[in-house]
Short mmCIF file of C-alpha atoms in Angstrom, two decimals:
data_model
loop_
_atom_site.label_atom_id
_atom_site.label_comp_id
_atom_site.label_asym_id
_atom_site.label_seq_id
_atom_site.Cartn_x
_atom_site.Cartn_y
_atom_site.Cartn_z
CA MET A 255 88.59 58.77 5.00
CA LYS A 256 90.10 56.66 8.36
CA SER A 257 87.30 56.58 10.72
CA ALA A 258 88.12 57.02 14.57
CA ARG A 259 88.33 54.32 16.76
CA PRO A 260 85.51 53.13 18.75
CA HIS A 261 87.61 54.93 23.06
CA GLU A 262 88.81 58.43 21.04
CA LEU A 263 84.77 58.75 19.77
CA ASN A 264 83.69 58.13 23.29
CA THR A 265 86.29 60.72 24.59
CA VAL A 266 84.53 63.12 22.81
CA TYR A 267 81.12 62.43 23.60
CA LYS A 268 82.29 62.25 27.47
CA ALA A 269 83.49 65.56 27.29
CA LYS A 270 80.66 66.65 25.58
CA PHE A 271 78.65 65.40 28.03
CA ASN A 272 80.60 66.73 30.82
CA THR A 273 80.01 70.61 29.36
CA ILE A 274 76.42 69.95 30.35
CA ASN A 275 76.36 67.42 33.66
CA GLU A 276 79.80 69.13 35.32
CA ARG A 277 80.57 71.78 33.72
CA PRO A 278 83.85 72.96 35.21
CA VAL A 279 84.46 76.33 36.61
CA ASP A 280 86.89 78.13 33.78
CA ASP A 281 87.76 81.45 35.99
CA ILE A 282 88.68 80.89 39.65
CA SER A 283 89.47 84.65 41.55
CA LEU A 284 88.81 83.37 45.35
CA GLU A 285 89.93 80.15 45.33
CA LEU A 286 89.38 80.15 48.75
CA PHE A 287 85.08 79.23 47.76
CA TYR A 288 86.68 76.23 45.18
CA ARG A 289 88.73 74.30 47.21
CA PRO A 290 87.63 70.91 49.29
CA HIS A 291 86.03 71.34 52.62
CA THR A 292 85.55 68.05 52.92
CA ILE A 293 86.51 67.45 56.40
CA THR A 294 85.40 71.08 58.34
CA LEU A 295 82.04 69.92 57.01
CA LEU A 296 81.57 66.89 58.53
CA ALA A 297 83.51 68.22 61.73
CA VAL A 298 80.51 71.34 61.92
CA SER A 299 77.30 68.93 60.50
CA ILE A 300 77.77 66.38 63.60
CA ALA A 301 78.59 69.11 66.25
CA ALA A 302 75.12 70.54 64.28
CA VAL A 303 73.43 67.12 64.49
CA VAL A 304 74.99 66.57 68.51
CA TYR A 305 73.64 70.32 69.73
CA PHE A 306 70.56 69.77 67.97
CA SER A 307 69.94 66.11 69.02
CA PHE A 308 70.99 66.21 72.30
CA ILE A 309 70.44 69.60 73.84
CA ARG A 310 66.88 70.18 71.85
CA ASP A 311 63.20 69.40 74.05
CA GLU A 312 62.00 66.08 72.95
CA HIS A 313 58.46 66.38 74.53
CA ASN A 314 56.40 67.06 71.55
CA VAL A 315 56.40 64.43 69.21
CA ASP A 316 55.82 66.42 66.21
CA ASP A 317 58.56 68.46 66.68
CA ASN A 318 60.69 65.95 67.07
CA ILE A 319 59.56 63.85 63.83
CA ARG A 320 60.11 67.92 62.15
CA ALA A 321 63.57 68.09 63.82
CA GLY A 322 64.37 64.62 62.40
CA ILE A 323 63.00 65.16 58.95
CA CYS A 324 65.06 68.54 59.05
CA CYS A 325 68.23 66.93 59.93
CA VAL A 326 67.85 63.97 57.09
CA VAL A 327 67.03 67.27 54.65
CA PHE A 328 70.48 68.73 56.34
CA PHE A 329 72.82 65.93 55.65
CA PHE A 330 71.16 64.75 51.92
CA VAL A 331 71.79 68.28 51.19
CA ILE A 332 75.40 68.20 52.29
CA ILE A 333 76.13 64.87 50.30
CA SER A 334 74.20 66.76 47.19
CA VAL A 335 77.16 68.78 47.50
CA LEU A 336 80.01 66.86 47.96
CA ALA A 337 79.09 63.69 45.19
CA PHE A 338 76.25 65.20 42.63
CA PRO A 339 77.62 66.40 39.18
CA ASN A 340 77.26 70.47 38.69
CA GLY A 341 74.92 70.62 36.08
CA PRO A 342 75.50 72.87 32.64
CA PHE A 343 75.31 75.96 35.13
CA THR A 344 78.25 77.16 37.59
CA ARG A 345 76.52 80.53 38.55
CA PRO A 346 76.86 81.99 41.32
CA HIS A 347 78.45 79.33 42.71
CA PRO A 348 78.69 75.12 41.60
CA ALA A 349 77.44 73.90 44.76
CA VAL A 350 73.88 75.97 44.80
CA TRP A 351 72.94 73.52 41.43
CA ARG A 352 74.51 70.07 43.00
CA ILE A 353 71.95 71.26 46.15
CA VAL A 354 69.09 71.98 43.55
CA PHE A 355 69.56 68.60 41.79
CA GLY A 356 70.16 67.11 45.34
CA LEU A 357 66.53 68.82 46.41
CA SER A 358 64.88 67.31 42.90
CA VAL A 359 66.03 63.95 43.58
CA LEU A 360 64.76 64.43 47.25
CA TYR A 361 61.52 65.31 46.07
CA LEU A 362 61.76 62.46 43.48
CA LEU A 363 62.37 60.04 46.21
CA ILE A 364 59.01 61.62 48.82
CA LEU A 365 57.02 61.23 45.28
CA VAL A 366 57.63 57.84 44.73
CA PHE A 367 56.97 56.97 48.19
CA LEU A 368 53.40 58.81 48.48
CA LEU A 369 52.65 56.88 45.36
CA PHE A 370 52.06 54.07 47.36
CA GLN A 371 50.20 55.64 50.13
CA LYS A 372 45.98 55.87 50.44
CA TYR A 373 44.63 59.08 49.62
CA LYS A 374 43.81 59.53 53.21
CA THR A 375 47.53 58.84 54.33
CA ILE A 376 48.53 61.38 52.05
CA LYS A 377 45.90 64.01 53.46
CA SER A 378 46.51 62.81 56.49
CA VAL A 379 50.52 64.11 56.15
CA LEU A 380 49.66 67.73 54.20
CA VAL A 381 47.32 68.20 57.34
CA TRP A 382 50.13 67.74 59.68
CA VAL A 383 52.39 70.11 58.11
CA ASP A 384 49.12 72.56 57.99
CA PRO A 385 46.32 72.02 60.06
CA ALA A 386 44.68 74.88 58.36
CA LEU A 387 44.15 71.82 55.22
CA GLU A 388 41.96 70.64 57.31
CA HIS A 389 39.09 73.16 56.76
CA PHE A 390 39.59 74.04 53.10
CA HIS A 391 38.05 72.61 50.30
CA ILE A 392 38.82 73.45 46.62
CA ASP A 393 34.89 74.50 46.11
CA MET A 394 36.25 77.63 47.97
CA ASP A 395 38.40 78.53 45.21
CA LYS A 396 37.91 81.09 42.98
CA GLU A 397 35.34 81.18 39.99
CA TYR A 398 37.01 83.07 37.25
CA GLY A 399 33.94 82.12 34.45
CA VAL A 400 31.16 83.75 35.86
CA ASN A 401 29.35 87.34 34.54
CA CYS A 402 31.39 86.50 31.32
CA SER A 403 28.21 88.78 29.30
CA VAL A 404 28.63 91.80 31.67
CA ILE A 405 31.74 93.22 29.58
CA THR A 406 32.64 96.26 32.14
CA PHE A 407 35.98 97.85 33.39
CA GLU A 408 34.81 96.65 37.20
CA ASN A 409 34.12 92.87 35.56
CA ILE A 410 37.43 92.61 34.18
CA TRP A 411 38.95 94.71 37.17
CA ASN A 412 37.82 91.78 39.44
CA HIS A 413 39.63 89.51 37.53
CA ILE A 414 43.28 91.21 37.42
CA ASP A 415 44.41 89.29 40.76
CA ILE A 416 48.15 88.52 41.94
CA PHE A 417 47.57 85.75 39.66
CA ALA A 418 47.97 87.76 36.97
CA LEU A 419 50.78 88.94 38.09
CA ALA A 420 52.12 85.51 38.58
CA HIS A 421 51.17 84.92 34.50
CA PHE A 422 53.18 87.41 33.42
CA LEU A 423 56.47 86.59 35.25
CA GLY A 424 56.28 83.10 34.69
CA TRP A 425 56.34 83.49 30.86
CA ALA A 426 58.77 85.91 31.30
CA PHE A 427 61.22 83.46 32.95
CA LYS A 428 59.88 80.63 30.12
CA ALA A 429 61.36 82.94 27.58
CA VAL A 430 64.80 83.63 29.45
CA LEU A 431 64.38 79.34 29.18
CA VAL A 432 63.05 78.63 25.86
CA ARG A 433 64.55 81.72 23.95
CA HIS A 434 62.36 80.98 20.68
CA LEU A 435 59.50 83.36 20.13
CA GLY A 436 57.36 80.23 17.96
CA ILE A 437 57.87 77.73 20.33
CA LEU A 438 56.66 79.71 23.41
CA TRP A 439 53.30 81.37 21.43
CA ALA A 440 52.86 77.24 20.67
CA ILE A 441 53.07 76.28 24.30
CA SER A 442 50.70 79.26 25.02
CA ILE A 443 48.45 78.83 22.81
CA LEU A 444 48.04 75.06 22.84
CA TRP A 445 47.76 76.02 26.86
CA GLU A 446 44.37 77.56 26.69
CA PHE A 447 43.25 74.28 24.52
CA THR A 448 44.29 72.38 27.41
CA GLU A 449 42.30 74.38 30.06
CA ILE A 450 38.47 74.13 27.84
CA ALA A 451 39.42 70.32 27.92
CA PHE A 452 40.10 69.90 31.12
CA ALA A 453 37.63 72.60 32.47
CA HIS A 454 34.67 69.51 32.84
CA LEU A 455 37.26 68.59 35.88
CA LEU A 456 38.67 71.90 37.01
CA PRO A 457 36.28 74.40 37.50
CA ASN A 458 39.07 76.88 37.87
CA PHE A 459 39.56 76.70 34.35
CA VAL A 460 36.66 77.63 33.35
CA GLU A 461 36.61 81.39 32.24
CA CYS A 462 35.22 84.08 29.82
CA TRP A 463 36.45 84.31 26.47
CA TRP A 464 38.29 87.67 26.78
CA ASP A 465 39.95 86.61 30.00
CA ALA A 466 41.14 84.02 28.50
CA LEU A 467 41.95 85.05 24.66
CA ILE A 468 43.07 88.88 25.94
CA LEU A 469 43.93 88.95 29.48
CA ASP A 470 45.57 85.45 29.42
CA VAL A 471 47.51 85.33 25.98
CA LEU A 472 47.56 88.78 24.76
CA LEU A 473 48.35 90.75 27.99
CA CYS A 474 49.87 88.27 30.66
CA ASN A 475 51.61 85.80 28.18
CA GLY A 476 52.88 87.84 25.66
CA LEU A 477 53.87 90.61 27.72
CA GLY A 478 55.71 87.81 29.76
CA ILE A 479 56.66 86.78 26.37
CA TRP A 480 58.11 90.00 25.01
CA VAL A 481 59.79 91.25 28.04
CA GLY A 482 61.84 87.84 28.94
CA LEU A 483 62.98 87.57 24.76
CA LYS A 484 64.25 91.52 25.12
CA ILE A 485 65.88 90.32 28.61
CA CYS A 486 68.15 87.20 26.41
CA LYS A 487 68.61 90.12 23.42
CA CYS A 488 70.25 92.16 25.96
CA LEU A 489 72.47 89.22 27.91
CA GLU A 490 73.20 88.57 23.76
CA MET A 491 74.70 91.37 23.19
CA ARG A 492 76.42 91.94 26.18
CA GLU A 493 80.16 91.09 26.22
CA TYR A 494 81.74 89.11 29.13
CA LYS A 495 84.74 89.85 30.44
CA TRP A 496 85.41 89.01 33.21
CA VAL A 497 87.95 90.39 36.25
CA SER A 498 89.31 88.54 39.15
CA ILE A 499 87.67 90.85 42.21
CA ARG A 500 91.61 91.25 43.33
CA ASP A 501 92.17 93.14 40.73
CA ILE A 502 89.06 95.52 41.59
CA HIS A 503 90.77 98.35 43.88
CA SER A 504 87.56 100.31 44.68
CA THR A 505 84.74 99.00 47.08
CA THR A 506 81.84 100.17 45.11
CA GLY A 507 83.78 97.95 41.98
CA LYS A 508 83.84 94.89 44.21
CA LEU A 509 80.43 95.26 45.85
CA LYS A 510 79.49 95.16 41.79
CA ARG A 511 81.86 92.33 40.80
CA VAL A 512 80.02 90.44 43.84
CA MET A 513 76.27 90.92 42.47
CA LEU A 514 77.61 90.09 38.96
CA GLN A 515 78.20 86.53 40.67
CA PHE A 516 74.61 86.27 40.19
CA THR A 517 74.59 86.73 36.78
CA PRO A 518 75.27 84.29 33.79
CA VAL A 519 79.12 83.42 33.20
CA THR A 520 78.09 83.31 29.81
CA TRP A 521 75.25 83.79 27.26
CA THR A 522 74.52 81.54 24.30
CA GLU A 523 72.11 82.09 21.75
CA VAL A 524 70.16 78.81 21.20
CA ARG A 525 69.04 77.33 17.88
CA TRP A 526 66.61 74.92 18.17
CA LEU A 527 65.58 74.67 15.11
CA ASP A 528 66.87 75.37 11.48
CA PRO A 529 65.78 74.62 7.78
CA THR A 530 68.20 71.21 7.33
CA CYS A 531 67.13 70.20 11.08
CA THR A 532 66.68 65.91 10.90
CA TYR A 533 63.03 64.29 11.95
CA MET A 534 64.45 63.54 15.19
CA ARG A 535 65.70 66.76 16.03
CA PHE A 536 61.49 67.91 15.01
CA PHE A 537 59.74 65.34 17.00
CA ALA A 538 61.84 65.75 19.83
CA ILE A 539 60.81 69.56 19.72
CA CYS A 540 57.41 68.82 19.58
CA GLN A 541 57.95 66.19 22.10
CA LEU A 542 58.74 69.39 24.66
CA VAL A 543 55.91 71.46 23.76
CA ILE A 544 53.22 68.45 24.78
CA PHE A 545 55.46 67.95 27.84
CA TRP A 546 55.36 71.45 28.86
CA GLN A 547 51.50 71.02 29.00
CA VAL A 548 51.68 68.24 31.03
CA CYS A 549 54.04 69.73 33.88
CA GLU A 550 51.74 72.71 33.96
CA LEU A 551 48.41 70.21 34.41
CA ASN A 552 50.35 68.45 37.20
CA THR A 553 50.57 72.04 39.02
CA PHE A 554 46.87 72.22 39.05
CA PHE A 555 45.89 68.61 39.57
CA LEU A 556 47.55 68.25 42.98
CA LYS A 557 45.72 71.81 43.94
CA HIS A 558 42.84 70.23 43.44
CA ILE A 559 42.79 66.70 44.59
CA PHE A 560 44.58 67.02 47.53
CA GLU A 561 42.75 70.39 48.11
CA MET A 562 44.91 73.15 48.84
CA PRO A 563 44.75 77.03 47.85
CA PRO A 564 46.37 78.42 45.01
CA ASN A 565 48.19 81.02 47.46
CA HIS A 566 49.44 78.64 49.70
CA PRO A 567 53.25 78.13 50.78
CA LEU A 568 53.36 74.74 49.51
CA VAL A 569 52.03 75.52 46.24
CA ILE A 570 54.13 78.23 45.90
CA VAL A 571 57.36 76.70 47.41
CA ARG A 572 56.58 73.96 44.65
CA LEU A 573 56.12 75.91 41.65
CA VAL A 574 59.63 78.03 42.64
CA PHE A 575 61.33 74.55 42.77
CA ILE A 576 59.94 72.90 40.18
CA GLY A 577 61.16 76.42 37.89
CA ILE A 578 64.51 76.51 39.36
CA VAL A 579 64.83 72.86 38.19
CA VAL A 580 64.03 72.75 35.08
CA ALA A 581 66.04 75.90 33.91
CA PRO A 582 69.21 73.38 33.73
CA SER A 583 66.96 70.51 32.52
CA VAL A 584 65.77 72.58 29.44
CA ARG A 585 69.42 73.30 29.17
CA GLN A 586 70.77 69.69 28.92
CA TYR A 587 67.12 68.62 27.13
CA TYR A 588 68.44 71.22 24.18
CA MET A 589 72.29 69.85 24.18
CA TYR A 590 70.87 66.68 23.67
CA VAL A 591 68.63 67.58 21.00
CA THR A 592 70.88 69.67 19.15
CA ASP A 593 74.53 68.69 19.29
CA THR A 594 75.75 65.65 17.41
CA GLN A 595 78.22 65.06 20.38
CA CYS A 596 76.25 64.91 22.96
CA LYS A 597 74.64 61.12 23.21
CA ARG A 598 73.05 61.16 26.73
CA VAL A 599 70.08 63.36 27.83
CA GLY A 600 71.48 65.40 31.24
CA THR A 601 70.82 63.73 34.63
CA GLN A 602 69.74 66.68 35.74
CA CYS A 603 66.77 66.41 32.68
CA TRP A 604 66.56 62.84 33.33
CA VAL A 605 65.29 63.45 37.13
CA TYR A 606 62.67 66.31 36.12
CA GLY A 607 61.43 64.00 33.91
CA ALA A 608 60.68 61.08 36.30
CA ILE A 609 59.34 63.98 38.52
CA MET A 610 57.20 64.68 35.82
CA ALA A 611 55.90 61.37 35.61
CA THR A 612 55.48 60.65 39.30
CA GLU A 613 53.39 63.96 39.29
CA ALA A 614 51.02 62.35 36.60
CA LEU A 615 50.41 59.08 37.84
CA LEU A 616 50.39 61.08 42.23
CA CYS A 617 47.77 62.54 40.32
CA ILE A 618 45.76 59.84 38.52
CA LYS A 619 45.82 57.56 41.57
CA ASN A 620 44.50 59.17 44.28
CA GLY A 621 41.84 61.31 41.78
CA LYS A 622 40.16 58.07 40.67
CA GLU A 623 37.09 60.19 41.87
CA LEU A 624 37.58 63.07 39.42
CA PHE A 625 39.06 61.25 36.96
CA SER A 626 35.78 58.92 36.89
CA ARG A 627 33.94 62.04 35.16
CA THR A 628 35.61 62.68 32.78
CA GLN A 629 35.18 63.03 29.21
CA SER A 630 36.73 60.74 26.91
CA LEU A 631 35.90 62.40 24.01
CA ASN A 632 37.48 65.81 24.88
CA ILE A 633 40.33 64.04 26.47
CA ILE A 634 41.37 62.26 22.98
CA LEU A 635 40.18 65.76 20.98
CA TRP A 636 42.90 67.51 23.49
CA PHE A 637 45.45 65.13 22.95
CA LEU A 638 45.11 64.61 18.95
CA LEU A 639 44.86 68.60 19.04
CA ILE A 640 48.01 69.64 20.95
CA SER A 641 50.02 66.82 18.79
CA LEU A 642 48.69 68.12 15.95
CA PHE A 643 49.33 71.67 16.28
CA SER A 644 52.99 71.08 18.01
CA VAL A 645 53.93 69.58 14.79
CA LEU A 646 52.26 72.18 12.65
CA CYS A 647 53.98 74.90 14.99
CA VAL A 648 57.50 73.51 14.69
CA TYR A 649 57.25 73.12 11.06
CA GLY A 650 55.93 76.25 10.40
CA CYS A 651 59.26 77.54 12.48
CA VAL A 652 61.38 75.55 10.28
CA LEU A 653 59.75 77.28 7.13
CA TRP A 654 59.89 80.86 8.36
CA HIS A 655 63.80 79.75 9.20
CA LYS A 656 64.15 78.53 6.17
CA TYR A 657 62.50 80.80 3.73
CA VAL A 658 61.75 84.32 5.70
CA GLN A 659 65.92 83.69 7.12
CA ASN A 660 66.80 82.14 4.30
CA GLY A 661 69.76 84.24 3.44
CA ASP A 662 70.67 84.55 7.64
CA ASN A 663 74.25 82.61 8.42
CA ASP A 664 72.71 82.04 11.81
CA PHE A 665 70.34 79.66 10.71
CA SER A 666 72.98 77.36 8.34
CA ARG A 667 73.80 73.73 8.99
CA GLU A 668 77.25 74.62 10.37
CA THR A 669 75.56 76.72 13.82
CA SER A 670 72.90 74.44 14.08
CA PRO A 671 74.07 70.74 13.67
CA CYS A 672 71.85 67.79 12.89
CA LYS A 673 71.21 65.13 15.30
CA SER A 674 71.49 62.14 13.70
CA PRO A 675 70.80 58.33 15.43
CA SER A 676 74.23 57.23 14.26
CA LEU A 677 77.29 59.36 13.51
CA SER A 678 80.70 58.76 12.88
CA PHE A 679 83.48 60.79 13.62
CA SER A 680 84.10 61.54 9.69
CA GLU A 681 80.39 62.34 9.60
CA SER A 682 80.08 64.64 12.32
CA GLU A 683 79.37 67.59 12.08
CA SER A 684 82.50 70.31 13.60
CA LEU A 685 82.32 70.02 17.03
CA SER A 686 81.18 73.32 18.99
CA ALA A 687 83.07 76.04 20.94
CA GLU A 688 82.44 74.16 24.41
CA THR A 689 83.87 71.08 23.06
CA GLU A 690 86.75 71.74 21.17
CA ALA A 691 87.69 74.18 24.64
CA HIS A 692 87.52 71.24 26.63
CA LEU A 693 89.53 69.36 24.19
CA LEU A 694 91.85 72.18 24.23
CA GLU A 695 92.41 72.00 27.83
CA ASN A 696 93.78 68.52 27.36
CA SER A 697 96.14 68.90 24.53
CA GLU A 698 97.36 65.75 24.31
CA LEU A 699 93.69 64.27 23.42
CA TYR A 700 93.80 67.29 21.25
CA SER A 701 97.23 66.40 19.57
CA THR A 702 96.89 62.47 18.80
CA LEU A 703 93.39 63.23 17.58
CA LYS A 704 94.70 65.88 14.99
CA LYS A 705 98.07 63.41 13.88
CA ARG A 706 95.58 60.50 13.19
CA HIS A 707 92.60 62.83 11.62
CA PRO A 708 94.54 65.55 9.87
CA HIS A 709 91.31 66.76 7.91
CA ALA A 710 88.75 65.98 10.58
CA PRO A 711 86.65 68.95 11.34
CA LEU A 712 88.38 70.02 14.90
CA ASP A 713 88.99 73.42 14.17
CA ASN A 714 85.84 74.88 13.07
CA HIS A 715 83.31 76.53 15.58
CA GLN A 716 79.35 75.45 15.36
#
C-alpha cells in the first residue's frame, strides 16, 4: 500500500493530540458562556486593580504584600483562561480546566523559586503565611506504632481518625482516575512496603501490623477502590444524551440540567492492558506505578521537612489541588500510552511530571540532615522491590486478560491498539472514535485521505 505523505500523518497526529490537549466543546447549549469576552474581562480586571491599589489602606506592609501576591495570581488566572489549553475535559466549563492548568504552572514556578532558597528562608515564608507554624515541631505529630501487642476495640478505635476517612475518599478518587483493579491494588500494596522502607526517616510511617494490613489495605484502601470502581461502572452504563437547557421547559428540569453540567460529558471505558500490548506500553504502566509512590512520598516529606501538621490548611489545599491536577494528567498519560496516533504527552501531564520532580528535589535539598540518617540498604531494597513488584503485577494483569478474559472482545487488539516507537499510516491500528469524529468535522481532510488511501482503516472504531 502506498504510504501516506508526512504532512497528512502530522495532521492526523495533531488532530489526535488536540483531543486530549485542546478538546473542543461538542454541543453548546448556551452560547453566552462560550463566546469570547476578552474586552469585558480586560475592563473588569483594570477596574479591580484600580480599586484595590488606589483605595485600600496601605499602612500595613504585610497586607500590601499579600494584596500584591493575590493580584499577581488573579492576573495569571485571567491569562490562563485566555491563552492556555482546555485539556482533555470540558465539564463544567473549559475555563475551569484552563485555570487548573494555569495554577499548576504557577505552583511549578513557585517550587522552582523555592529550590534556590535556603531552608531558613523557606521556613520564614511559611511562618509569614501562618505564624502558628513557628511553634509547631514535627515531634508533636501523632504516633501510630504504639501498643501494637494490645489488640482491643479501644486501641483499634484510637487508630481510626479523620485520616481513615481521607484514606477511603482518596482511594475512591484514585479508582475513578485509574479504573483498573490490578494497577490500583499494586499501588496500594506497594505503598505499605514504601512506608516500611522509609519508617526510619518518617516516624508516622511506623504502624502496627494490623493497622497497616487490616485498617489501611483491606478496609480503607480496599473499600475505597471498590466504591470507586462501582462509580465507574455506573458511569459506563449510563446513556449520555444531552438536551439543551433551552429545550427543557420545567424549572426542576432546568435545575437538574445545571447540576448535570458538573458531571462528565461522556465516559470512556479504559483499557490499560491487553494480551497484545507491546513492551513500551507495559513498562509505561510500570512507570506509572512507581511514579505514584514518589508522588505520595512527596506529600509526607514536604510535611515533615518543613514541619507542618497533617491537618494544616496548606497541606490539605495542596492535596486537593494535586488531586485535581492529576485527573487530566492521568487521562493524557493514558492516551499517550495506549493510542497509536498520540505522539506527544499532554501539556498538563508534562507540567505535573515537572511538579513531582521539583517537589522531590526540594525535599532532598532541604532535608540533608534527615537524609543523612538514611539506611541505604533499605532504600536500595525498596527500589528493587517496587520495580520488581510493579513488573510482576502488570505482567499478571496481562496474563489475566489473556487467559481468564480470552474470549472477551473488549480486550482484543481492535479495542486496545499497540503503542510502537515508529508507526506508518498503513501499519497503524484503526483510528479511535474520538479522532474519527474530529476528522469528520473536517470533511475536506477526511475525503482527501480516503481518496488517496481507500484501504486505510479510517472507518473502523477502536
